Short mmCIF file of C-alpha atoms and ligand atoms in Angstrom, two decimals:
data_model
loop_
_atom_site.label_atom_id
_atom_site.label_comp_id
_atom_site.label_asym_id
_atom_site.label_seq_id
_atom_site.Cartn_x
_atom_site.Cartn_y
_atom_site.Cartn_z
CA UNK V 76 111.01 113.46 103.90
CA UNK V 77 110.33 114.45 100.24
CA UNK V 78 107.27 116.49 99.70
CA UNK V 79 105.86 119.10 97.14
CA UNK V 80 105.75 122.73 99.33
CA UNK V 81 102.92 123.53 98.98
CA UNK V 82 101.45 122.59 102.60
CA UNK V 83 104.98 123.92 104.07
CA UNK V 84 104.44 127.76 102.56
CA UNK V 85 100.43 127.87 103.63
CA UNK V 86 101.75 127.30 106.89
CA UNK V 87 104.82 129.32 106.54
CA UNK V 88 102.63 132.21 105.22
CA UNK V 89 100.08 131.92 108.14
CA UNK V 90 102.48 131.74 110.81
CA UNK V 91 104.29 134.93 109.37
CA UNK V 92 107.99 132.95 108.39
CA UNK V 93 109.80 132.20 105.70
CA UNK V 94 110.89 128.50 104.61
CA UNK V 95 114.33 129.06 102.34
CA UNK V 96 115.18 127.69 99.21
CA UNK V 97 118.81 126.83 98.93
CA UNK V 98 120.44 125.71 95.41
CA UNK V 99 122.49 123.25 95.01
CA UNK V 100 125.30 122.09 93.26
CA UNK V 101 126.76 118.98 94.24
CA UNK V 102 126.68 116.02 96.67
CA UNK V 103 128.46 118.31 99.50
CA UNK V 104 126.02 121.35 98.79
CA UNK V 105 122.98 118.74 99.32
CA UNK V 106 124.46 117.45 102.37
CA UNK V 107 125.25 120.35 104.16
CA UNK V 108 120.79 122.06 103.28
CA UNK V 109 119.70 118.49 104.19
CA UNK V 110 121.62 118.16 107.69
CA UNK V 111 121.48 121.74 108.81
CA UNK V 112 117.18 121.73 108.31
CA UNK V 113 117.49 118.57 110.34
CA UNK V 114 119.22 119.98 112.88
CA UNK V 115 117.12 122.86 113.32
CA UNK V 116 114.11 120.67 112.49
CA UNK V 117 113.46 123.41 109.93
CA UNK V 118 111.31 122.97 106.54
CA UNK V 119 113.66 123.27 103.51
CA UNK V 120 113.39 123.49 99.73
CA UNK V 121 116.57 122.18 97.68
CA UNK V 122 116.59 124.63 94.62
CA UNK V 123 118.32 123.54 91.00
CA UNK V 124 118.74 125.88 88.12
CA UNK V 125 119.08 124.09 84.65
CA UNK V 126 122.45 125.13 84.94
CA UNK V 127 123.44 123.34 88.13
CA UNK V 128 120.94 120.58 86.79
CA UNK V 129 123.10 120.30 83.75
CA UNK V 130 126.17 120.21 85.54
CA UNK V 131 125.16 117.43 87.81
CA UNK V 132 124.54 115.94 84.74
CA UNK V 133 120.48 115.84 84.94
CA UNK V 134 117.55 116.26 86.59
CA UNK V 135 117.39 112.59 86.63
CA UNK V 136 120.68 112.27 88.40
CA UNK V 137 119.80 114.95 91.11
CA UNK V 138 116.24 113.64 92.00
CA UNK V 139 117.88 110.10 92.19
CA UNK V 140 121.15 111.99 94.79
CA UNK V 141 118.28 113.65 96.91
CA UNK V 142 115.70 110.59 97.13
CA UNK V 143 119.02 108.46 98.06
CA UNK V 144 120.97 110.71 100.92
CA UNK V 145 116.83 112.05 102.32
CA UNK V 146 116.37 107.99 102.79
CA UNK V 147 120.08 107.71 104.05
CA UNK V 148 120.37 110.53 106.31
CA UNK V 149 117.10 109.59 107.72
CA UNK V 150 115.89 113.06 107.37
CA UNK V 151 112.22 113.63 108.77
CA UNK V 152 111.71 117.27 108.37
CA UNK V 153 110.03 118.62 104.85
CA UNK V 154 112.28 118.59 102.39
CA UNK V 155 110.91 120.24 98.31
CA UNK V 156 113.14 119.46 95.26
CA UNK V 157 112.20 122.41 93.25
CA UNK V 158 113.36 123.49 89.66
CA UNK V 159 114.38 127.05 89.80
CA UNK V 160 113.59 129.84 87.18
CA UNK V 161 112.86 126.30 84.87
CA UNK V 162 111.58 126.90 81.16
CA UNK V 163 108.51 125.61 79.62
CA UNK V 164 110.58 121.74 78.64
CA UNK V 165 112.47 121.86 81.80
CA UNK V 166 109.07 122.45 84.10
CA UNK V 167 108.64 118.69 81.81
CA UNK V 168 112.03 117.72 82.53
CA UNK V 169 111.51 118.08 85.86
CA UNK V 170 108.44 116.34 86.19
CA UNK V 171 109.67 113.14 84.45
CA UNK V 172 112.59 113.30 86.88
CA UNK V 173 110.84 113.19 90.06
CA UNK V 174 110.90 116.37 91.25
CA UNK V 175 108.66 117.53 94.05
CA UNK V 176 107.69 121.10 93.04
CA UNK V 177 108.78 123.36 90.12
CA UNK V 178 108.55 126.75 89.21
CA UNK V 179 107.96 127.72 85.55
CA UNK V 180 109.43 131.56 84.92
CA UNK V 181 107.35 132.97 82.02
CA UNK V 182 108.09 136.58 82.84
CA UNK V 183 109.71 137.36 79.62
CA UNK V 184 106.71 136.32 77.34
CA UNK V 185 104.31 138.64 76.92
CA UNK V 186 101.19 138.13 79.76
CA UNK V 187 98.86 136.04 77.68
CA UNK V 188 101.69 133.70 76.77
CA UNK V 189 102.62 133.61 80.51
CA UNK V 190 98.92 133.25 81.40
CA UNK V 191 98.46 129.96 78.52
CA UNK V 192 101.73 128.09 79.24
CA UNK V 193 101.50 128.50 83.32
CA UNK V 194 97.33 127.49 82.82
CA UNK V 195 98.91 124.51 80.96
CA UNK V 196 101.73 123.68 83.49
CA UNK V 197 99.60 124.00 86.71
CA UNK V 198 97.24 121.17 85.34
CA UNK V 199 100.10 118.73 84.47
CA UNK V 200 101.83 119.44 88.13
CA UNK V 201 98.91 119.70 90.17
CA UNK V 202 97.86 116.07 88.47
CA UNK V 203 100.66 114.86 89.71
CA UNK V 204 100.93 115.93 92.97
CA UNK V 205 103.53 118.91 92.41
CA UNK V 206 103.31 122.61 93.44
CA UNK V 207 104.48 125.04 91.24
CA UNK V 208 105.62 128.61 91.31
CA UNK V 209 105.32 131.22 88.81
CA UNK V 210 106.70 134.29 88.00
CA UNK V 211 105.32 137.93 87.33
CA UNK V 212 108.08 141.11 86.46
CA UNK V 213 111.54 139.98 86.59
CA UNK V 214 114.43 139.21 88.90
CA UNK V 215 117.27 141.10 88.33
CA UNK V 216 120.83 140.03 87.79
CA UNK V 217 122.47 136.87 86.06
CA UNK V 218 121.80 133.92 87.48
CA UNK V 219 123.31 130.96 85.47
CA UNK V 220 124.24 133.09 82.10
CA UNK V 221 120.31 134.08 82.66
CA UNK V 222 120.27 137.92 82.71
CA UNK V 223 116.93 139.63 83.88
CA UNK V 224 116.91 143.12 83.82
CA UNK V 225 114.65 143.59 86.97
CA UNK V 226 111.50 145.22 86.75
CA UNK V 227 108.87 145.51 89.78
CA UNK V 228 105.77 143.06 88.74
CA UNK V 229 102.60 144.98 87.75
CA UNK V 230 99.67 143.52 90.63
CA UNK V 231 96.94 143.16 88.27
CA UNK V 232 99.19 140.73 86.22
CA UNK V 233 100.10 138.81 89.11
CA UNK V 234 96.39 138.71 90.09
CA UNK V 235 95.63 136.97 87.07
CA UNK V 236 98.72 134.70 87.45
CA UNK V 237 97.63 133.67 90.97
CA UNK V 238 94.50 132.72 89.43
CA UNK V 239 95.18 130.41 87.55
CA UNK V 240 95.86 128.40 90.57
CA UNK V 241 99.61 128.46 90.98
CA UNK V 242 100.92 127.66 94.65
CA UNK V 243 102.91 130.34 95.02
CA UNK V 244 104.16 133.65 92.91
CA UNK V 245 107.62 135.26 92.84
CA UNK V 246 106.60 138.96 92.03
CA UNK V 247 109.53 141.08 91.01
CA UNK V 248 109.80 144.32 93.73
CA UNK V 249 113.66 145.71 92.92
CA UNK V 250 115.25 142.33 94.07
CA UNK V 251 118.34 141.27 92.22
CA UNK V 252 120.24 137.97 91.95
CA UNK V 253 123.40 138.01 92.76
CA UNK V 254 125.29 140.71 94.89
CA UNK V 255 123.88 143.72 95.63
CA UNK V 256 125.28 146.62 93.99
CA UNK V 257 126.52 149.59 95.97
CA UNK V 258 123.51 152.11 94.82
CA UNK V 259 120.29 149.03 94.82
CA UNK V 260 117.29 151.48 95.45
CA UNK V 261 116.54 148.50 98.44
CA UNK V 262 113.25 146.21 97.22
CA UNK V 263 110.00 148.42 96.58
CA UNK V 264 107.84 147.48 99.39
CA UNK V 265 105.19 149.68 97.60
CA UNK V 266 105.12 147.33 94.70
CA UNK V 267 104.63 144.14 97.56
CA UNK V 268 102.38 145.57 99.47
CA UNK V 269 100.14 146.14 96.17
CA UNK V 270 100.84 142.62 95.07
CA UNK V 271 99.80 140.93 98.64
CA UNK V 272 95.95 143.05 98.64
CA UNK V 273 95.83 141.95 95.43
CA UNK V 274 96.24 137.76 95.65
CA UNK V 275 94.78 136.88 99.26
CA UNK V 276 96.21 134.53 101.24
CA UNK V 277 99.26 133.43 98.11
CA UNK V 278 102.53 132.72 99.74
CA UNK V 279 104.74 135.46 98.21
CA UNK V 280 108.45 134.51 96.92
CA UNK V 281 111.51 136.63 97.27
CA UNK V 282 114.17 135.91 94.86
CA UNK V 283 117.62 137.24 95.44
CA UNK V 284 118.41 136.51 99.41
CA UNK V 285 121.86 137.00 99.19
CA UNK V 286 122.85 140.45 100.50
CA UNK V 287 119.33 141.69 101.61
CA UNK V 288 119.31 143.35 105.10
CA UNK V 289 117.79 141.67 107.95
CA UNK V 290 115.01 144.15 108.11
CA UNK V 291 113.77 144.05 104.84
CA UNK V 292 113.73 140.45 105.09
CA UNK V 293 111.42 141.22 108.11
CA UNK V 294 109.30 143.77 106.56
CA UNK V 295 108.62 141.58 103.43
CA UNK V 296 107.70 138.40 105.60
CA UNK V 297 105.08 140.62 107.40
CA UNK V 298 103.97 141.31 103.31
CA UNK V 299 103.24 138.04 102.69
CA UNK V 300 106.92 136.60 101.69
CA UNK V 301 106.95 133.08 102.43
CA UNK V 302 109.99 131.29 100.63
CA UNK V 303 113.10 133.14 100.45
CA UNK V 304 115.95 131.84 97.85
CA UNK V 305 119.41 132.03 98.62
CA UNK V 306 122.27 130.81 96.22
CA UNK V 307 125.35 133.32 95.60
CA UNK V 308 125.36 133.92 99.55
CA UNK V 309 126.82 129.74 100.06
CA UNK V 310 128.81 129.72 96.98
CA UNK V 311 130.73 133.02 98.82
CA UNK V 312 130.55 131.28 102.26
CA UNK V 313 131.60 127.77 100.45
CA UNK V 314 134.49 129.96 98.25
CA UNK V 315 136.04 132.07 101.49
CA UNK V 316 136.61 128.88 103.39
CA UNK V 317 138.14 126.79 100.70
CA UNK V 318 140.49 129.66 100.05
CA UNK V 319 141.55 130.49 103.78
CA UNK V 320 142.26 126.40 103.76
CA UNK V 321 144.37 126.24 100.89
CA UNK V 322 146.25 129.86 101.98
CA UNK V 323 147.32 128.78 104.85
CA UNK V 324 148.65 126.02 102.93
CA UNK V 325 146.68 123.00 104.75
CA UNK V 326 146.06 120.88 101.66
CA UNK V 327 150.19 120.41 101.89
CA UNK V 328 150.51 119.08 105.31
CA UNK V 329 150.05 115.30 105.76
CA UNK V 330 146.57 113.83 103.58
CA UNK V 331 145.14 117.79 103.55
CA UNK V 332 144.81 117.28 99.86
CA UNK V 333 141.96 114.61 100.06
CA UNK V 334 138.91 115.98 99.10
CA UNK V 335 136.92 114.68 102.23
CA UNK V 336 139.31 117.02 104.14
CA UNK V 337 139.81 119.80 101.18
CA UNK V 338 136.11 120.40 100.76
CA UNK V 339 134.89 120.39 104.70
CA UNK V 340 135.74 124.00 105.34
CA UNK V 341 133.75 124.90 102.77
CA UNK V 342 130.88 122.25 103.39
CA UNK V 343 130.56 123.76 107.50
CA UNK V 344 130.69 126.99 106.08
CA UNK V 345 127.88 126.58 103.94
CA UNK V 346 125.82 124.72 106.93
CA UNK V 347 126.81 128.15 109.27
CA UNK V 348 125.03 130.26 106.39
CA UNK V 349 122.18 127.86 105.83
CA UNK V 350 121.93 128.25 109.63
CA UNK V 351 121.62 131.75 109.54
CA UNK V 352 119.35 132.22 107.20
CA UNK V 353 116.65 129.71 108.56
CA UNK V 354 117.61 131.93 111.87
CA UNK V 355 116.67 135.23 110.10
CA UNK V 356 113.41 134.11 108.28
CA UNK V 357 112.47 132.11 111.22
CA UNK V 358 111.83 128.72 110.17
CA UNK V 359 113.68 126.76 112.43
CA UNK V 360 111.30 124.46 114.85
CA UNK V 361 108.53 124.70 112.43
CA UNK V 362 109.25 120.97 110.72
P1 13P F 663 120.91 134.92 95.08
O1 13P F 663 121.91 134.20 94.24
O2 13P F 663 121.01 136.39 94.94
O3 13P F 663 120.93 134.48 96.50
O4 13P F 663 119.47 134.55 94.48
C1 13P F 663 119.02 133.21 94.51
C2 13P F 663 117.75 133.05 93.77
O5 13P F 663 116.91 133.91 93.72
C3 13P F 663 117.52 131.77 93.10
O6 13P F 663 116.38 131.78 92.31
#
């Protein structure tokens, strides 16, 4: 069932859980998020970058393969179709398209720019029945040719963000997209736990799952956290199994090669790590 996420995070937020954003790529990355949160009768918000949007070959086409295989698959639990880290004509983009929710990342213009073109977006997407995200210090990382350099968000800025009405705030605390690199300082709970007295009740967003240990995940959900994203951590899951397959030299033997068959190693591995994740940030039963 399509929604915006807003009403999923309050409740995520009050019950102390996290709902996960996955991003997708393609039909089998889609599938394997939409079935798994069914399964687990779990909340779930399908995350696009403009890169993966581009690839797919638009927003339009991607809001028209989610509406189709949610109605198909007869999925019931909360689904979002969010735009991740989108700029200020792909928030618009987005909207046009369909989308459900979308986050606007202003973090590299200066504060009042941030503060006029979020004020702007929040109107147009709360009009329209969307929630939207924003963004306060950056994630670091490349993400999509997008390279952030990764500072912790100053509180007072994200007060003023939060504000200006936005459903929920990524705030940057040391997190990184991408893998983790062998000396990461770990995520500066300092920084969150400054950031949480200062918005209220403002479901917090922690960007860069992939690689975090379990028990920060657990500290920052007691600080508020209430959507994790996740993205390199399935493309490794999806990559591992679609090698082993084609080592072991299965796409030779009999019809391996058809891509039904080719591509379901990696599609159940990405389901196992979607599966884990909703484990970890406890989301699962909460549809
Ligand atoms: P990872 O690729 O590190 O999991 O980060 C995902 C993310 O934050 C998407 O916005």
């Amino acid at each position: 069932m399509l929604v915006n996420a807003k009403e999923m995070l309050d409740k995520a937020r009050a019950g102390k859980y996290a709902v996960g954003q996955f991003n997708i790529n393609n039909l089998e990355w889609t599938k394997a998020v939409l079935l798994t949160a069914q399964e687990l009768n779990s909340p779930v918000i399908l995350g696009v970058s403009e890169g993966a949007g581009k690839y797919m070959t638009g927003f339009e086409t991607v809001s028209a393969m989610v509406a189709a295989m949610d109605k198909s698959l007869g999925i019931t639990v909360p689904v979002a179709l969010h735009l991740d880290h989108g700029t200020y004509e792909g928030c618009y983009k987005c909207i046009k398209a369909g989308f459900t929710s979308i986050m606007f990342d202003g973090s590299h213009f200066a504060i009042d720019e941030n503060i006029a073109k979020t004020t702007e977006l929040v109107k147009v997407a709360h009009g329209l029945g969307l929630s939207i995200e924003a963004e306060v210090g950056s994630i670091g990382g490349e993400e999509d040719g997008v390279i952030g350099r990764g500072e912790c968000a100053d509180p007072d800025e994200c007060k003023m963000i939060a504000d200006l009405g936005v459903d929920f705030l990524a705030a940057g605390i040391g997190n990184i997209h991408g893998k983790y690199p062998e000396n990461w300082e770990g995520l500066s709970f300092e920084t969150l736990a400054a950031v949480n007295e200062k918005v209220g009740e403002l479901p917090l967003v922690l960007h860069g799952g992939t690689g975090i240990p379990a028990d920060m995940i657990k500290k920052a959900i007691s600080l508020g956290v209430a959507k994790i994203n996740v993205n390199t951590e399935c493309q490794l899951s999806f990559a591992d199994a679609t090698r082993k397959y084609v080592e072991a030299g299965k796409d030779l033997q009999g019809k391996g090669f058809d891509p039904r068959k080719l591509l379901a190693p990696g599609f159940e591995a990405i389901k196992a790590t979607v599966k884990e994740k909703m484990e970890l940030f406890g989301s699962i039963g909460k549809a």
